[in-house]
Amino acid sequence: MMGTKMKRDNKNSTSIHRPWQRGLLASAVLAASVSVPQIASAEEDWLTKDWEVSGYIRQYLSWNLENPTLIGPDGEQRDDYRYDLSMARTVGKLDLYRDFGNWRTKITGRISRESPTDYGKDLQDVMDEWAATGGAAGSSVNLRDDVYDDEELREFWVQGDLTDSTNIKVGRQQVVWGETDFFQLLDVVHGYDFRWRSFLEPENEELRKPLNMVNLTQQFYDLDGSLQVLYIPGKLNDGEDRGNSYDVEGGRWANNPNKGITFASAPFGANVKYNYDHPDADMDDDSFGLRWSGLAGDWGYSVGWFRGPNPNPVVNPNPATNPGQPQLQTGPYEGVYEGGATEAGEFIYPFIDVFGVTANNYFAGPDLVFSTELAYIPNAPYNVGIESIAEGPGCGFFPGFCGIEEKKLFRSMFRIDKQLDLQDVLGTSRPSFFTVQLFNNWITDYEKEEQLVNLAGFGGETEEFSSIITAVLATNYANDQINPSLAIGSDLTYGGGFVIPAVELAYGDHIRVRLEADIFFHEKDQERPLQGFNDTNLFGYFSGNDQLLARLTYQF
């Protein structure tokens, strides 16, 4: 769930909010896309000489393959949106890179703009209706202006060699840890923005939130390893740039059935807002990371530790708006509520410690690569309470609003990558890539009576052990001009899964077309907003979100 973008001027922010800055970045992206040859040939221009210029112009279009739940305050479903256009998004990205020898620098800017669709207009209209029934004053959201349209400085760093064995990289950047591309185990340095595309974008760097940081790497050649040290100053990064952002604004990727309802302006005093200054979740606090990477025989491995915000926000409920019901568990945050007096609670990102190990190796006999990722979190926050006041002996407006418990969580991932010779079977032009990944969660101090929930606002109870398996097959035809793929996943504990068939078409050096269908399966879902809570879990949140996507990219 969770995530909001607060557009504000901040002297420490690297997002571009002022009108002249937006215009400058837009002009730069446009100029680069139409006049790269002129820039490259301007040898007499000292400012542009020797800069490497690249980027893309990209158009997204998506259509609903089923009818999303969109219910207004009158309790009626608004129209049938099956096959309606759900997204028309245009993105421009510009990369400037220059190598000065021992020092290098890179600047990346990205602009995103959405065109109105009939479905999007109805989402906005229903949201305005819900806010008018009793939502908090001043908390309404304009989906296009506040969520989807964006201009951002994605990278702005300088990197260089302090010594023959010491490298430093300072500025706005992305750091990728771990061995997996799907779910976050050790890749917790950054949050992700899942509001406009959920987890489906194939390039993680498009969803990952960059941060201003100091990134130091010390090589130890005699030990076949290196030590990476990260320092992320909290006050030099905006609060909304930390942790994962989910669609709680009621947009097209809001968890079913909450489309058209923003948590910040939910009616009847049930609204929930973000608090980036909570004493145990203060985004002004600094974050730190250490990671040793090395070789042990044929094995590549890493050992790491990171302290920073929990990737997913949890709800810190307001005791004043939960009268007359005994709280099941209040946890370590009892009495530390910082939000407004009339709100049901606040979204916070408690700081956690993540300890992890990764390993990988190639085995010549079966001709495959095995990799694993193990993470231990001694203070993982969970919301508690599987029932709401309206549904039973609950203690809050929604499931999970009984408080927060910190649990000892062990997470693991095991992966096999293999090249499959399917040329005689499928007629591919070269061997195909196949990968399968198994993800596991184990709460080592699990107690069923605590009633942990997987997501606040939904009644799905967390199990002591849970697993998800995913697999991807990527094939190639016509000398890599036609590249079909199939991704599947299954929730082995809570039920449901996904199937994503896709094809990527390459035309020369510049044009790429991706066609993709996103199809979800679930065992249970919630049919009515703000009522009828049941044990809905991960893939039930995506009910009604089956879609077809077309993505056209011109890269330069």
XYZ file of C-alpha atoms in Angstrom:
556
model
C 0.000 0.000 0.000
C 1.392 3.425 0.889
C 3.272 6.248 -0.726
C 2.660 9.887 -1.515
C 4.552 12.607 -3.317
C 4.650 15.988 -1.597
C 5.650 18.699 -4.039
C 7.423 21.320 -2.018
C 10.468 23.534 -2.281
C 13.280 22.322 -0.099
C 16.811 23.614 -0.209
C 18.086 20.082 0.415
C 15.905 18.408 -2.204
C 17.212 17.359 -5.592
C 13.769 17.004 -7.130
C 13.067 19.868 -9.495
C 10.028 21.860 -8.419
C 10.606 25.471 -9.415
C 9.142 26.586 -12.779
C 12.462 27.700 -14.292
C 14.086 24.409 -13.270
C 11.287 22.396 -14.864
C 11.615 24.405 -18.044
C 15.399 23.990 -18.108
C 15.201 20.215 -17.693
C 12.444 19.916 -20.311
C 14.462 21.980 -22.775
C 17.563 19.876 -22.146
C 15.717 16.595 -22.778
C 14.106 17.970 -25.950
C 17.331 19.467 -27.253
C 19.283 16.268 -26.681
C 16.645 14.138 -28.394
C 16.670 16.192 -31.592
C 20.235 17.501 -31.817
C 22.664 14.928 -30.463
C 24.824 15.013 -33.632
C 25.246 18.769 -33.305
C 26.368 18.432 -29.695
C 28.825 15.675 -30.547
C 30.376 17.694 -33.367
C 30.742 20.980 -31.499
C 34.447 20.512 -30.765
C 34.924 24.222 -30.289
C 32.381 24.358 -27.486
C 34.312 23.656 -24.262
C 31.092 23.175 -22.284
C 29.786 20.265 -24.386
C 33.077 18.828 -25.628
C 33.743 15.193 -24.690
C 30.370 14.718 -22.981
C 28.587 11.452 -23.761
C 24.908 12.164 -24.351
C 22.240 9.441 -24.263
C 18.673 8.905 -23.189
C 15.248 8.075 -24.521
C 11.768 9.301 -25.341
C 9.160 6.745 -24.269
C 5.401 6.366 -24.641
C 3.318 4.055 -22.443
C -0.233 2.939 -23.232
C -2.197 0.437 -21.153
C -5.727 -0.955 -21.353
C -7.835 -2.676 -18.696
C -8.435 -6.358 -19.447
C -11.089 -6.616 -16.730
C -13.415 -4.227 -14.966
C -11.708 -2.588 -11.950
C -13.744 -2.031 -8.806
C -14.610 1.679 -8.656
C -17.372 2.341 -6.137
C -18.507 5.802 -5.053
C -20.064 6.902 -1.753
C -23.468 5.847 -3.109
C -22.267 2.228 -3.071
C -22.661 1.758 -6.825
C -20.033 0.536 -9.304
C -19.178 3.313 -11.771
C -19.498 2.007 -15.297
C -17.684 -0.922 -16.934
C -14.060 -0.035 -17.703
C -13.035 -3.287 -19.377
C -10.831 -2.525 -22.424
C -10.710 1.194 -21.551
C -7.415 3.062 -21.846
C -6.007 3.264 -18.311
C -2.642 4.967 -18.903
C -1.180 7.296 -21.514
C 2.221 8.282 -20.151
C 5.085 10.079 -21.911
C 8.599 10.002 -20.446
C 11.806 11.733 -21.496
C 15.169 10.866 -19.973
C 18.550 12.520 -20.593
C 21.952 11.172 -19.479
C 25.108 13.316 -19.556
C 28.380 11.562 -18.736
C 31.973 12.763 -18.816
C 35.233 10.994 -17.994
C 38.057 13.250 -16.783
C 40.505 10.385 -16.293
C 40.697 9.584 -12.592
C 37.356 11.342 -12.053
C 33.979 10.895 -13.695
C 30.600 12.606 -13.434
C 27.056 11.850 -14.545
C 23.858 13.889 -14.645
C 20.493 12.274 -15.385
C 17.148 14.035 -15.634
C 13.717 12.536 -16.252
C 10.349 14.107 -17.028
C 7.035 12.218 -16.974
C 3.687 13.512 -18.193
C 0.308 11.776 -18.346
C -2.503 12.537 -20.766
C -6.061 12.351 -19.367
C -8.082 9.197 -20.008
C -11.802 8.686 -19.411
C -11.005 6.057 -16.794
C -8.557 8.402 -15.076
C -11.156 11.189 -15.025
C -13.661 8.866 -13.356
C -11.056 7.886 -10.738
C -10.573 11.556 -9.953
C -14.325 12.255 -9.840
C -14.998 9.378 -7.435
C -12.083 10.501 -5.258
C -13.548 14.003 -5.046
C -16.938 12.528 -4.090
C -15.435 10.445 -1.294
C -13.483 13.432 0.029
C -16.695 15.493 0.046
C -18.467 12.951 2.298
C -16.295 13.823 5.293
C -12.663 13.636 4.295
C -10.060 15.726 6.061
C -9.955 19.327 4.882
C -7.148 20.155 2.480
C -6.146 16.533 1.872
C -7.590 16.018 -1.605
C -5.236 14.683 -4.280
C -5.002 15.570 -7.949
C -3.750 12.329 -9.472
C -2.055 13.873 -12.495
C -0.426 16.819 -10.694
C 0.399 15.184 -7.360
C 1.164 11.584 -8.323
C 1.795 10.869 -12.003
C 3.397 13.975 -13.518
C 6.975 14.265 -12.379
C 10.281 15.955 -13.108
C 13.310 14.717 -11.276
C 17.068 14.827 -11.156
C 17.730 11.068 -11.114
C 21.527 11.149 -10.912
C 24.094 13.827 -10.173
C 27.329 12.350 -8.900
C 31.091 12.642 -9.057
C 33.271 9.536 -8.803
C 36.996 9.222 -8.543
C 40.020 7.327 -7.233
C 41.459 8.648 -3.988
C 44.253 6.048 -4.168
C 45.018 3.002 -6.298
C 42.678 0.978 -4.079
C 40.155 3.552 -2.820
C 37.238 4.839 -4.857
C 34.621 7.376 -3.793
C 31.305 8.330 -5.381
C 29.447 11.344 -3.974
C 26.051 12.686 -4.969
C 22.634 11.491 -6.097
C 22.906 7.855 -7.161
C 21.562 4.309 -6.952
C 23.230 1.401 -5.154
C 22.040 -2.129 -5.887
C 22.624 -4.888 -3.359
C 21.589 -8.525 -3.511
C 20.984 -11.215 -6.113
C 17.295 -10.824 -7.012
C 15.188 -8.618 -9.268
C 11.759 -9.382 -7.791
C 11.295 -8.920 -4.044
C 13.511 -6.911 -1.712
C 15.732 -8.940 0.584
C 19.084 -7.148 0.681
C 18.198 -4.525 -1.929
C 16.983 -2.187 0.829
C 19.232 0.834 0.347
C 16.567 2.538 -1.769
C 12.805 2.571 -1.852
C 10.728 2.070 -4.989
C 7.888 4.116 -6.450
C 5.175 1.588 -7.344
C 2.327 4.075 -7.796
C 2.230 4.488 -11.558
C 3.352 0.980 -12.644
C 3.371 -1.238 -9.540
C 6.185 -3.845 -9.577
C 5.872 -4.659 -13.289
C 8.436 -2.375 -14.921
C 11.244 -4.688 -16.177
C 14.016 -2.138 -15.456
C 14.285 -1.709 -11.689
C 16.237 1.529 -12.060
C 13.113 3.221 -13.453
C 11.207 2.572 -10.198
C 14.051 2.853 -7.688
C 14.250 6.166 -5.795
C 17.733 7.714 -5.998
C 19.358 9.170 -2.881
C 22.086 11.666 -2.061
C 24.897 9.725 -0.410
C 28.591 9.053 0.022
C 29.639 5.700 -1.454
C 33.197 4.585 -0.629
C 34.800 1.354 -1.890
C 38.117 0.037 -0.576
C 39.777 -2.766 -2.516
C 41.752 -5.471 -0.694
C 43.573 -7.224 -3.507
C 45.396 -9.708 -1.272
C 42.049 -10.903 0.098
C 40.211 -10.987 -3.259
C 37.599 -8.645 -1.900
C 36.357 -5.116 -1.361
C 34.580 -3.213 1.391
C 31.794 -0.796 0.472
C 30.771 1.891 2.974
C 27.555 3.895 2.524
C 26.564 7.055 4.343
C 23.137 8.543 3.578
C 22.567 11.892 5.320
C 18.891 12.064 6.215
C 18.670 15.847 6.076
C 19.952 15.894 2.493
C 17.120 13.647 1.274
C 13.386 14.328 1.275
C 11.252 12.058 3.448
C 9.183 10.870 0.493
C 12.383 9.680 -1.213
C 12.858 7.005 1.460
C 11.034 3.670 1.537
C 8.557 2.226 -0.944
C 5.653 4.305 -2.218
C 2.409 2.485 -2.972
C -0.781 3.845 -4.452
C -2.769 5.039 -1.438
C -3.979 8.008 -3.466
C -6.791 5.985 -5.052
C -5.191 5.799 -8.497
C -5.116 2.997 -11.053
C -2.803 0.817 -8.919
C -4.588 1.312 -5.594
C -5.165 -1.986 -3.828
C -8.576 -3.401 -4.685
C -11.212 -2.146 -3.767
C -9.692 1.228 -2.818
C -9.575 2.850 -6.242
C -10.960 6.355 -6.014
C -10.273 6.609 -2.259
C -7.164 8.303 -0.936
C -6.090 7.352 2.569
C -5.244 10.974 3.302
C -8.868 12.071 2.738
C -10.854 8.976 3.692
C -14.265 9.893 5.116
C -15.607 9.631 8.653
C -12.312 10.487 10.344
C -10.658 7.328 9.033
C -7.987 9.228 7.148
C -4.304 8.313 7.474
C -1.376 10.565 6.546
C 2.387 10.209 6.351
C 4.590 11.265 9.233
C 8.266 11.563 8.296
C 9.244 12.957 11.714
C 8.124 10.205 14.104
C 10.736 9.686 16.882
C 11.277 6.059 15.808
C 10.920 6.776 12.090
C 12.504 10.172 11.558
C 13.621 10.545 7.960
C 16.110 13.200 9.044
C 18.110 10.434 10.740
C 21.145 9.183 8.836
C 21.451 5.705 7.317
C 24.550 3.537 7.085
C 25.630 0.453 5.172
C 28.627 -1.900 5.077
C 29.135 -4.605 2.483
C 32.077 -6.924 1.973
C 32.226 -8.611 -1.448
C 34.766 -11.243 -2.348
C 35.721 -14.585 -3.840
C 36.154 -17.861 -1.989
C 37.363 -20.403 -4.498
C 34.767 -20.538 -7.255
C 32.147 -18.827 -5.106
C 31.330 -15.155 -5.241
C 29.884 -13.903 -1.976
C 28.998 -10.824 0.020
C 28.253 -10.025 3.653
C 26.373 -6.839 4.440
C 24.575 -4.716 7.030
C 22.278 -1.775 6.472
C 20.438 0.485 8.886
C 17.669 2.588 7.445
C 13.897 2.922 7.026
C 11.805 -0.225 6.683
C 11.075 -0.660 2.952
C 7.312 -0.722 3.544
C 5.435 1.744 5.760
C 3.264 0.568 8.626
C 0.319 2.271 10.314
C 0.856 3.784 13.753
C -2.757 4.022 14.980
C -4.144 6.957 16.915
C -5.437 5.739 20.320
C -7.862 8.675 20.486
C -9.821 7.433 17.455
C -10.053 3.822 18.699
C -12.296 4.212 21.763
C -14.108 1.496 23.674
C -12.157 -1.493 22.396
C -9.292 -3.299 24.112
C -6.119 -3.173 22.092
C -4.739 -6.593 21.262
C -1.135 -5.424 21.061
C 0.232 -1.922 21.136
C 3.890 -2.780 20.691
C 6.883 -0.470 21.086
C 5.083 2.545 19.592
C 2.416 2.823 22.290
C 1.924 6.409 23.336
C 4.149 7.784 20.562
C 1.503 8.996 18.127
C 2.470 12.170 16.314
C -0.361 12.749 13.815
C -3.523 14.847 13.923
C -6.103 14.390 16.666
C -8.905 13.338 14.297
C -6.944 10.930 12.123
C -7.151 7.147 12.422
C -3.381 6.850 12.318
C -0.203 7.737 10.496
C 2.043 5.973 7.999
C 5.617 5.660 9.288
C 8.824 3.928 8.181
C 10.475 2.574 11.365
C 14.244 2.239 11.162
C 15.447 -1.360 10.994
C 18.700 -3.313 10.778
C 19.203 -5.760 7.903
C 22.015 -8.329 8.051
C 22.593 -10.355 4.934
C 24.698 -12.832 2.984
C 24.727 -13.592 -0.740
C 26.528 -16.314 -2.696
C 26.705 -17.468 -6.313
C 28.581 -20.057 -8.335
C 28.631 -21.619 -11.794
C 28.382 -25.426 -11.988
C 29.767 -26.799 -15.244
C 28.118 -30.245 -14.981
C 24.486 -29.114 -15.149
C 25.605 -25.866 -16.832
C 23.796 -23.514 -14.477
C 24.381 -20.651 -12.078
C 23.159 -21.037 -8.518
C 22.703 -18.003 -6.291
C 21.231 -17.378 -2.892
C 20.420 -14.414 -0.698
C 19.795 -14.590 3.063
C 18.624 -11.696 5.219
C 17.920 -11.365 8.925
C 15.926 -8.452 10.359
C 15.755 -8.501 14.172
C 13.203 -5.668 14.365
C 10.830 -6.082 11.405
C 7.619 -4.071 12.043
C 4.191 -5.676 11.514
C 0.737 -4.224 12.019
C -1.577 -6.296 14.222
C -5.312 -6.972 14.505
C -7.145 -9.014 11.872
C -10.571 -7.488 12.523
C -11.922 -3.944 12.522
C -14.436 -2.471 14.968
C -17.124 -2.843 12.310
C -16.428 -6.549 11.719
C -15.873 -7.851 15.237
C -13.910 -7.291 18.473
C -11.331 -5.183 16.725
C -9.634 -2.044 17.953
C -9.430 0.246 14.946
C -11.095 1.480 11.816
C -9.405 -1.196 9.701
C -7.580 -4.516 10.204
C -4.041 -3.895 11.354
C -4.943 -0.742 13.289
C -4.314 -2.347 16.684
C -0.680 -1.322 16.811
C 2.779 -2.407 15.682
C 4.820 -5.404 16.775
C 8.517 -5.884 16.006
C 9.392 -9.435 15.021
C 12.546 -11.382 14.186
C 12.325 -12.084 10.461
C 14.526 -14.424 8.430
C 14.215 -14.132 4.642
C 15.797 -16.276 1.961
C 15.998 -16.532 -1.809
C 17.340 -19.410 -3.888
C 17.767 -19.003 -7.643
C 18.881 -21.093 -10.604
C 19.807 -19.498 -13.955
C 20.315 -21.696 -16.996
C 20.679 -21.407 -20.750
C 18.199 -23.758 -22.478
C 18.830 -24.998 -25.999
C 15.328 -24.685 -27.443
C 16.352 -23.951 -31.006
C 15.031 -27.276 -32.325
C 11.895 -27.091 -30.158
C 10.862 -23.438 -30.502
C 12.937 -22.372 -33.490
C 14.819 -19.685 -31.549
C 17.919 -18.081 -33.028
C 20.089 -18.877 -29.987
C 19.809 -20.567 -26.552
C 17.097 -19.184 -24.275
C 17.506 -17.858 -20.742
C 15.570 -19.502 -17.915
C 15.521 -18.532 -14.251
C 13.525 -19.786 -11.276
C 13.498 -18.135 -7.830
C 12.072 -19.279 -4.510
C 11.427 -16.635 -1.823
C 10.763 -17.521 1.820
C 9.832 -15.611 4.979
C 10.178 -17.089 8.456
C 9.124 -15.173 11.576
C 11.283 -16.926 14.143
C 9.411 -15.587 17.206
C 5.926 -16.017 15.708
C 2.945 -16.013 18.072
C -0.457 -16.580 16.471
C -2.369 -14.697 19.164
C -0.625 -11.468 18.141
C -2.700 -11.445 14.935
C -0.064 -10.044 12.597
C -1.429 -8.854 9.251
C 0.375 -8.756 5.924
C -0.973 -5.304 5.095
C -2.811 -2.755 7.228
C -6.318 -2.267 5.876
C -6.654 -5.945 4.884
C -7.483 -8.913 7.097
C -4.993 -11.398 5.660
C -3.235 -12.913 8.681
C 0.526 -13.413 8.469
C 1.736 -17.013 8.695
C 4.922 -18.099 10.433
C 6.302 -19.473 7.142
C 5.425 -18.177 3.685
C 6.861 -18.747 0.204
C 6.549 -17.399 -3.335
C 8.042 -18.993 -6.454
C 8.699 -17.163 -9.727
C 10.106 -18.224 -13.085
C 11.066 -16.394 -16.283
C 11.786 -17.772 -19.756
C 13.307 -15.304 -22.256
C 13.730 -16.314 -25.906
C 15.163 -14.664 -29.022
C 14.250 -14.763 -32.704
C 15.470 -13.103 -35.909
C 18.907 -12.294 -34.468
C 17.437 -10.718 -31.322
C 14.987 -8.506 -33.207
C 12.009 -10.403 -31.743
C 12.337 -11.341 -28.071
C 9.347 -13.066 -26.409
C 9.342 -13.817 -22.686
C 7.069 -15.396 -20.121
C 7.110 -14.619 -16.377
C 4.996 -16.572 -13.910
C 4.672 -16.551 -10.144
C 2.705 -18.382 -7.485
C 2.068 -17.603 -3.831
C 2.568 -21.012 -2.231
C 1.159 -19.888 1.135
C -1.662 -17.409 0.578
C -2.701 -18.474 -2.919
C -2.857 -16.644 -6.214
C -0.175 -15.630 -8.644
C 0.572 -13.908 -11.939
C 1.303 -14.655 -15.590
C 3.066 -12.044 -17.749
C 3.607 -12.885 -21.414
C 5.569 -10.203 -23.273
C 7.504 -9.546 -26.460
C 10.214 -6.943 -27.087
C 10.790 -5.838 -30.676
C 14.053 -4.163 -31.712
C 14.235 -1.980 -34.823
C 17.794 -0.881 -35.496
C 19.735 0.930 -32.794
C 17.027 3.338 -31.688
C 13.495 1.899 -31.628
C 12.201 -0.622 -29.093
C 8.597 -1.805 -28.755
C 7.360 -3.852 -25.802
C 3.944 -5.537 -25.690
C 2.916 -7.119 -22.413
C -0.130 -8.643 -20.707
C -0.303 -8.589 -16.899
C -2.710 -11.199 -15.550
C -3.268 -11.837 -11.834
C -4.928 -14.692 -9.952
C -6.163 -14.687 -6.362
C -8.117 -16.809 -3.919
C -9.886 -13.994 -2.074
C -10.380 -10.304 -2.611
C -12.245 -7.505 -0.893
C -15.339 -6.400 -2.795
C -16.392 -3.209 -1.019
C -14.292 -0.216 0.094
C -14.078 0.428 3.848
C -16.142 -2.672 4.696
C -16.382 -6.430 4.213
C -12.839 -7.139 5.414
C -11.640 -10.708 4.890
C -8.369 -12.606 4.651
C -7.255 -10.936 1.431
C -3.522 -11.199 0.758
C -0.903 -10.193 -1.816
C -2.468 -11.120 -5.148
C -5.943 -10.260 -3.913
C -4.724 -6.653 -3.755
C -4.318 -6.787 -7.563
C -7.864 -7.985 -8.261
C -9.298 -6.092 -11.240
C -5.871 -4.956 -12.461
C -5.360 -7.275 -15.431
C -4.060 -5.115 -18.248
C -2.416 -4.928 -21.649
C 0.616 -2.665 -22.021
C 2.297 -1.192 -25.098
C 5.597 0.657 -24.633
C 7.358 2.482 -27.474
C 10.926 3.736 -26.866
C 13.203 5.843 -29.029
C 16.672 5.659 -27.495
C 19.628 7.819 -28.452
